[in-house]
N, CA, C and O atoms as a DFTB+ gen file, in Angstrom:
416 C
 N C O
     1  1      36.350    -174.919      -8.470
     2  2      34.731    -174.297      -8.294
     3  2      34.784    -173.482      -7.565
     4  3      35.776    -173.053      -6.975
     5  1      33.275    -173.020      -7.479
     6  2      32.810    -172.094      -7.634
     7  2      31.461    -172.584      -6.474
     8  3      31.104    -173.761      -6.418
     9  1      31.194    -172.132      -6.113
    10  2      30.133    -172.732      -4.610
    11  2      29.184    -173.771      -5.415
    12  3      28.867    -173.588      -6.590
    13  1      28.805    -174.785      -4.710
    14  2      28.162    -175.860      -5.607
    15  2      27.400    -176.994      -4.286
    16  3      28.054    -177.819      -3.648
    17  1      25.805    -176.727      -4.120
    18  2      25.362    -177.552      -3.039
    19  2      26.439    -178.885      -2.563
    20  3      26.577    -179.264      -1.401
    21  1      27.186    -179.505      -3.845
    22  2      27.209    -181.055      -3.764
    23  2      28.013    -180.621      -4.644
    24  3      28.061    -179.698      -5.457
    25  1      28.984    -181.961      -4.130
    26  2      29.902    -182.248      -5.409
    27  2      29.871    -183.679      -5.051
    28  3      31.000    -184.055      -5.366
    29  1      29.330    -184.543      -4.647
    30  2      29.049    -186.119      -4.957
    31  2      28.821    -186.866      -6.273
    32  3      28.980    -188.031      -6.637
    33  1      28.271    -185.443      -6.994
    34  2      28.072    -186.632      -8.373
    35  2      30.066    -186.320      -9.087
    36  3      30.813    -187.262      -9.349
    37  1      30.406    -185.057      -9.215
    38  2      31.757    -185.313      -9.680
    39  2      33.063    -185.937      -8.528
    40  3      34.129    -186.494      -8.791
    41  1      32.589    -185.655      -7.517
    42  2      33.509    -186.664      -7.072
    43  2      32.805    -188.250      -7.647
    44  3      33.308    -189.086      -8.398
    45  1      32.187    -188.247      -7.328
    46  2      31.479    -189.520      -8.283
    47  2      31.685    -190.053      -9.109
    48  3      31.182    -191.126      -9.443
    49  1      33.083    -188.965     -10.057
    50  2      33.027    -189.810     -11.635
    51  2      34.102    -189.268     -11.620
    52  3      34.370    -189.097     -12.809
    53  1      35.176    -188.749     -10.817
    54  2      36.928    -188.225     -10.536
    55  2      37.412    -189.926     -10.675
    56  3      37.014    -190.904     -10.042
    57  1      38.182    -189.839     -11.506
    58  2      39.879    -190.191     -11.050
    59  2      40.375    -190.096      -9.903
    60  3      40.221    -190.935      -9.015
    61  1      41.375    -188.495      -9.759
    62  2      41.748    -187.908      -8.723
    63  2      40.653    -185.992      -8.502
    64  3      39.845    -185.186      -8.963
    65  1      41.808    -186.480      -7.162
    66  2      40.537    -184.854      -6.647
    67  2      41.940    -184.194      -5.675
    68  3      42.185    -184.405      -4.487
    69  1      42.500    -183.574      -6.399
    70  2      43.083    -182.289      -5.388
    71  2      41.799    -181.108      -5.264
    72  3      40.879    -180.598      -5.904
    73  1      42.668    -181.097      -3.586
    74  2      41.407    -180.623      -3.201
    75  2      42.329    -179.276      -1.433
    76  3      42.910    -179.734      -0.449
    77  1      42.130    -178.097      -1.667
    78  2      42.870    -177.583      -0.715
    79  2      41.829    -178.834       0.670
    80  3      41.026    -179.765       0.625
    81  1      42.609    -177.961       1.775
    82  2      43.116    -179.754       2.614
    83  2      41.599    -179.233       4.235
    84  3      41.658    -179.703       5.372
    85  1      40.689    -178.404       3.826
    86  2      38.883    -178.835       4.466
    87  2      39.276    -179.180       5.198
    88  3      40.502    -179.086       5.238
    89  1      38.595    -179.821       6.303
    90  2      38.352    -180.832       6.677
    91  2      37.177    -181.971       6.006
    92  3      37.104    -183.181       6.220
    93  1      36.511    -181.305       5.332
    94  2      35.269    -181.616       4.644
    95  2      35.970    -182.478       3.330
    96  3      36.475    -183.571       3.070
    97  1      35.588    -181.042       2.641
    98  2      36.316    -181.544       1.545
    99  2      37.599    -183.152       1.090
   100  3      37.783    -183.723       0.015
   101  1      38.127    -183.351       2.266
   102  2      38.903    -184.315       2.300
   103  2      38.106    -185.713       3.002
   104  3      37.943    -186.861       2.589
   105  1      37.758    -185.091       4.100
   106  2      36.714    -187.044       4.242
   107  2      35.733    -187.119       3.780
   108  3      35.185    -188.217       3.874
   109  1      34.885    -185.831       2.931
   110  2      34.287    -186.219       2.150
   111  2      34.984    -187.164       0.195
   112  3      34.486    -187.860      -0.690
   113  1      35.962    -186.704       0.425
   114  2      36.755    -187.931      -0.844
   115  2      36.597    -188.404      -0.835
   116  3      35.692    -189.076      -1.329
   117  1      37.981    -188.608       0.252
   118  2      38.686    -190.220       1.243
   119  2      37.378    -191.477       1.287
   120  3      37.373    -192.691       1.079
   121  1      36.036    -190.188       1.776
   122  2      34.857    -191.532       2.037
   123  2      34.478    -191.869       0.281
   124  3      33.557    -192.541       0.743
   125  1      34.405    -191.948      -0.485
   126  2      34.310    -191.407      -1.779
   127  2      35.217    -192.344      -1.879
   128  3      35.097    -192.730      -3.042
   129  1      36.376    -193.187      -1.189
   130  2      37.810    -193.974      -2.443
   131  2      37.815    -193.282      -3.390
   132  3      37.278    -193.758      -4.391
   133  1      38.364    -191.990      -3.483
   134  2      38.902    -191.538      -4.520
   135  2      40.628    -190.821      -3.842
   136  3      40.862    -189.893      -3.067
   137  1      41.514    -191.760      -4.569
   138  2      43.028    -190.624      -4.461
   139  2      43.443    -189.153      -3.786
   140  3      42.606    -188.393      -4.274
   141  1      43.974    -188.668      -3.249
   142  2      43.599    -187.047      -3.056
   143  2      44.462    -186.464      -2.426
   144  3      44.854    -186.744      -1.293
   145  1      44.964    -185.262      -3.398
   146  2      46.284    -184.298      -3.353
   147  2      46.172    -183.316      -2.609
   148  3      46.148    -182.281      -3.275
   149  1      46.111    -183.187      -1.785
   150  2      46.202    -181.998      -0.869
   151  2      47.447    -181.206      -0.626
   152  3      47.426    -180.245       0.143
   153  1      45.861    -179.265      -1.991
   154  2      47.759    -178.629      -1.269
   155  2      46.682    -177.399       0.028
   156  3      45.553    -177.050       0.371
   157  1      47.520    -177.298       0.160
   158  2      47.484    -177.025       2.385
   159  2      48.286    -174.764       0.550
   160  3      48.749    -174.473      -0.552
   161  1      47.563    -174.063       2.315
   162  2      47.417    -173.472       1.481
   163  2      48.639    -172.121       3.254
   164  3      48.298    -171.928       4.421
   165  1      49.736    -171.681       2.593
   166  2      49.993    -172.066       4.115
   167  2      50.435    -170.385       4.589
   168  3      51.296    -169.996       5.378
   169  1      49.135    -169.379       3.470
   170  2      49.426    -168.583       3.966
   171  2      48.002    -167.999       5.083
   172  3      47.699    -166.893       5.528
   173  1      47.411    -169.355       5.208
   174  2      46.085    -168.887       7.142
   175  2      46.761    -168.954       7.832
   176  3      47.841    -169.509       7.631
   177  1      46.336    -168.279       9.244
   178  2      46.396    -168.223      10.220
   179  2      46.243    -169.154      10.385
   180  3      45.313    -169.772       9.869
   181  1      47.587    -169.954      11.639
   182  2      47.840    -170.923      11.950
   183  2      48.335    -172.511      11.499
   184  3      49.181    -173.364      11.766
   185  1      47.270    -172.272      10.698
   186  2      48.130    -173.073       9.428
   187  2      47.430    -174.686       9.987
   188  3      47.856    -175.840       9.932
   189  1      46.578    -174.262      10.350
   190  2      45.469    -175.880      10.441
   191  2      45.521    -177.077       9.183
   192  3      45.820    -178.259       9.010
   193  1      45.068    -176.020       8.537
   194  2      44.687    -176.816       6.873
   195  2      46.536    -177.651       6.394
   196  3      46.524    -178.276       5.334
   197  1      47.960    -177.605       7.186
   198  2      48.766    -178.406       7.114
   199  2      49.235    -179.481       7.616
   200  3      49.988    -180.413       7.336
   201  1      48.346    -178.956       8.733
   202  2      48.303    -180.058      10.822
   203  2      47.402    -181.722       9.675
   204  3      47.676    -182.908       9.492
   205  1      46.205    -180.654       9.182
   206  2      45.695    -182.338       8.251
   207  2      46.284    -183.115       7.661
   208  3      46.281    -184.321       7.413
   209  1      46.877    -182.140       7.433
   210  2      47.768    -182.771       5.394
   211  2      48.149    -183.857       6.133
   212  3      47.667    -184.986       6.032
   213  1      49.408    -183.350       7.210
   214  2      50.542    -183.913       7.102
   215  2      49.957    -185.309       8.173
   216  3      50.343    -186.448       7.913
   217  1      49.218    -185.101       9.101
   218  2      48.520    -186.877       9.819
   219  2      48.201    -187.838       8.597
   220  3      48.446    -189.043       8.533
   221  1      47.452    -186.840       7.411
   222  2      46.246    -187.471       6.640
   223  2      47.227    -188.151       5.725
   224  3      46.774    -189.186       5.238
   225  1      48.883    -187.731       5.238
   226  2      50.000    -188.058       4.977
   227  2      50.080    -189.043       5.497
   228  3      49.275    -189.793       4.945
   229  1      50.771    -189.730       6.556
   230  2      51.445    -190.369       7.675
   231  2      50.775    -191.466       7.563
   232  3      51.416    -192.474       7.266
   233  1      49.568    -191.554       7.733
   234  2      48.627    -192.605       8.086
   235  2      48.054    -192.778       6.251
   236  3      46.994    -193.227       5.815
   237  1      49.263    -192.213       5.517
   238  2      48.943    -193.349       4.430
   239  2      47.800    -192.916       3.158
   240  3      47.955    -193.322       2.006
   241  1      46.931    -192.250       3.472
   242  2      45.614    -191.589       3.140
   243  2      45.355    -190.551       2.260
   244  3      44.234    -190.624       1.756
   245  1      46.452    -189.019       1.697
   246  2      46.588    -188.873       1.140
   247  2      47.649    -188.147       0.368
   248  3      48.787    -188.167       0.835
   249  1      47.429    -187.528      -0.723
   250  2      48.998    -186.658      -0.725
   251  2      49.034    -185.773      -0.468
   252  3      47.961    -185.412       0.016
   253  1      50.248    -184.540      -0.514
   254  2      49.451    -183.280       0.542
   255  2      51.470    -182.146      -1.019
   256  3      52.504    -182.180      -1.686
   257  1      50.793    -181.764      -0.661
   258  2      51.580    -180.463      -1.454
   259  2      51.531    -179.101      -1.120
   260  3      50.603    -178.769      -0.383
   261  1      52.344    -178.207      -1.506
   262  2      51.720    -176.491      -2.044
   263  2      50.278    -176.374      -2.996
   264  3      49.260    -177.056      -3.103
   265  1      50.807    -175.089      -3.628
   266  2      51.010    -174.377      -4.315
   267  2      51.579    -174.353      -6.067
   268  3      51.738    -173.281      -6.650
   269  1      53.536    -174.362      -4.402
   270  2      54.930    -174.238      -5.731
   271  2      55.562    -175.480      -6.362
   272  3      56.349    -175.552      -7.305
   273  1      54.706    -176.998      -5.163
   274  2      54.367    -178.053      -5.604
   275  2      54.567    -179.003      -6.549
   276  3      55.270    -179.952      -6.895
   277  1      52.961    -177.834      -7.000
   278  2      52.563    -179.582      -7.299
   279  2      52.084    -180.177      -8.876
   280  3      51.482    -181.215      -9.151
   281  1      52.565    -179.164      -9.715
   282  2      53.721    -180.162      -9.817
   283  2      54.558    -180.596     -10.482
   284  3      55.136    -180.594     -11.569
   285  1      54.478    -180.949      -9.599
   286  2      56.125    -181.732      -9.456
   287  2      55.568    -183.533      -8.744
   288  3      55.798    -184.714      -9.006
   289  1      54.818    -182.802      -7.839
   290  2      54.106    -183.895      -6.971
   291  2      53.084    -185.008      -7.842
   292  3      53.009    -186.235      -7.772
   293  1      52.452    -184.151      -8.561
   294  2      51.751    -184.715      -9.835
   295  2      53.304    -185.651     -10.997
   296  3      53.550    -186.856     -11.041
   297  1      53.605    -185.173     -11.310
   298  2      54.902    -185.156     -12.330
   299  2      54.937    -187.084     -11.199
   300  3      55.022    -188.183     -11.746
   301  1      54.825    -186.806      -9.363
   302  2      56.155    -188.267      -9.762
   303  2      54.757    -189.210      -8.711
   304  3      54.837    -190.425      -8.534
   305  1      53.959    -188.629      -8.318
   306  2      52.633    -189.246      -7.238
   307  2      52.506    -191.028      -7.959
   308  3      52.109    -191.458      -9.042
   309  1      53.024    -191.628      -6.813
   310  2      52.239    -192.983      -6.747
   311  2      51.041    -193.224      -5.872
   312  3      50.887    -193.230      -4.651
   313  1      50.146    -193.447      -7.023
   314  2      48.758    -192.811      -6.213
   315  2      48.492    -194.717      -5.657
   316  3      47.609    -194.870      -4.813
   317  1      49.094    -195.754      -6.048
   318  2      48.898    -197.277      -6.066
   319  2      49.973    -197.583      -3.792
   320  3      50.185    -198.516      -3.017
   321  1      50.113    -196.740      -3.828
   322  2      51.164    -196.549      -1.598
   323  2      49.749    -195.744      -1.178
   324  3      49.248    -195.692      -0.055
   325  1      49.271    -195.149      -2.389
   326  2      47.436    -194.972      -0.937
   327  2      46.785    -195.818      -0.474
   328  3      46.468    -196.905      -0.956
   329  1      46.530    -195.339       0.556
   330  2      45.263    -196.836       1.776
   331  2      44.150    -195.841       1.556
   332  3      43.861    -194.652       1.420
   333  1      43.445    -197.823       1.639
   334  2      41.756    -196.349       1.534
   335  2      41.793    -196.633       2.916
   336  3      42.323    -197.325       3.786
   337  1      40.565    -195.329       2.568
   338  2      40.778    -195.205       4.257
   339  2      38.454    -195.627       4.509
   340  3      37.388    -195.665       3.894
   341  1      39.077    -195.809       5.832
   342  2      38.172    -196.669       6.498
   343  2      37.229    -196.467       6.750
   344  3      37.205    -195.323       7.204
   345  1      35.646    -197.190       6.753
   346  2      34.471    -196.246       6.302
   347  2      34.410    -195.602       7.994
   348  3      35.362    -196.041       8.639
   349  1      33.750    -194.931       8.585
   350  2      33.313    -194.149       9.831
   351  2      32.624    -194.788      10.042
   352  3      31.994    -195.483       9.246
   353  1      32.504    -194.730      11.595
   354  2      32.265    -195.597      12.984
   355  2      30.693    -194.200      13.695
   356  3      31.001    -193.473      14.640
   357  1      29.403    -194.094      13.152
   358  2      29.286    -192.836      13.653
   359  2      28.220    -194.237      15.003
   360  3      27.923    -193.892      16.146
   361  1      28.148    -194.537      14.882
   362  2      26.865    -195.660      16.068
   363  2      28.329    -195.719      17.035
   364  3      27.737    -196.353      17.908
   365  1      29.108    -195.647      17.351
   366  2      30.758    -195.864      18.111
   367  2      30.782    -193.995      18.808
   368  3      30.930    -193.907      20.027
   369  1      30.652    -192.797      18.081
   370  2      30.068    -191.824      18.338
   371  2      29.168    -191.116      19.208
   372  3      29.320    -190.244      20.063
   373  1      27.490    -192.198      18.408
   374  2      26.730    -191.806      19.560
   375  2      26.346    -192.845      20.696
   376  3      25.394    -192.928      21.472
   377  1      27.400    -193.546      20.484
   378  2      26.991    -194.851      21.984
   379  2      27.966    -193.848      22.594
   380  3      27.695    -192.739      22.133
   381  1      28.716    -193.804      23.218
   382  2      29.273    -192.829      23.315
   383  2      28.962    -191.893      24.529
   384  3      29.107    -191.992      25.747
   385  1      28.294    -190.596      23.368
   386  2      27.424    -188.685      23.628
   387  2      26.039    -189.769      25.065
   388  3      25.599    -189.305      26.117
   389  1      25.751    -191.240      24.441
   390  2      24.326    -191.408      25.495
   391  2      24.920    -192.035      26.531
   392  3      23.999    -192.573      27.146
   393  1      26.741    -192.447      27.490
   394  2      27.432    -192.248      28.666
   395  2      27.288    -191.308      28.778
   396  3      26.524    -190.922      29.662
   397  1      27.907    -190.463      27.988
   398  2      28.306    -189.476      28.507
   399  2      27.015    -188.512      29.608
   400  3      27.136    -188.077      30.753
   401  1      25.873    -188.466      28.664
   402  2      24.696    -187.654      29.079
   403  2      23.757    -189.226      29.835
   404  3      22.583    -189.492      30.093
   405  1      24.486    -189.616      29.898
   406  2      23.377    -190.684      31.555
   407  2      22.535    -191.506      30.297
   408  3      21.927    -192.539      30.575
   409  1      22.549    -190.894      28.697
   410  2      21.267    -191.701      28.071
   411  2      21.426    -193.551      28.235
   412  3      20.413    -194.242      28.134
   413  1      22.703    -194.144      28.473
   414  2      22.378    -196.254      28.568
   415  2      23.343    -196.137      29.653
   416  3      23.693    -197.138      30.279
């Protein structure tokens, strides 16, 4: 896609999402309960996308590959092996911040 204000409608109708490993893209897709294949860009400085992709894969939430292994990943994928991503708990973070700043 070129830039879009929101991918929410596209995500809602998707059966499978193939995305780069940006944290926002990954989390938004996983929060919608959609299976996700993360394609890392191994040319990025410090390759932070690889770190995120590997951790999400170790936790059982995504499959990951690079551009050269995408076709192989699609042919061998078992989406039933992926675990549902747990819902966020923003109230815990808000409570933590309240404690740190002495608001509680």
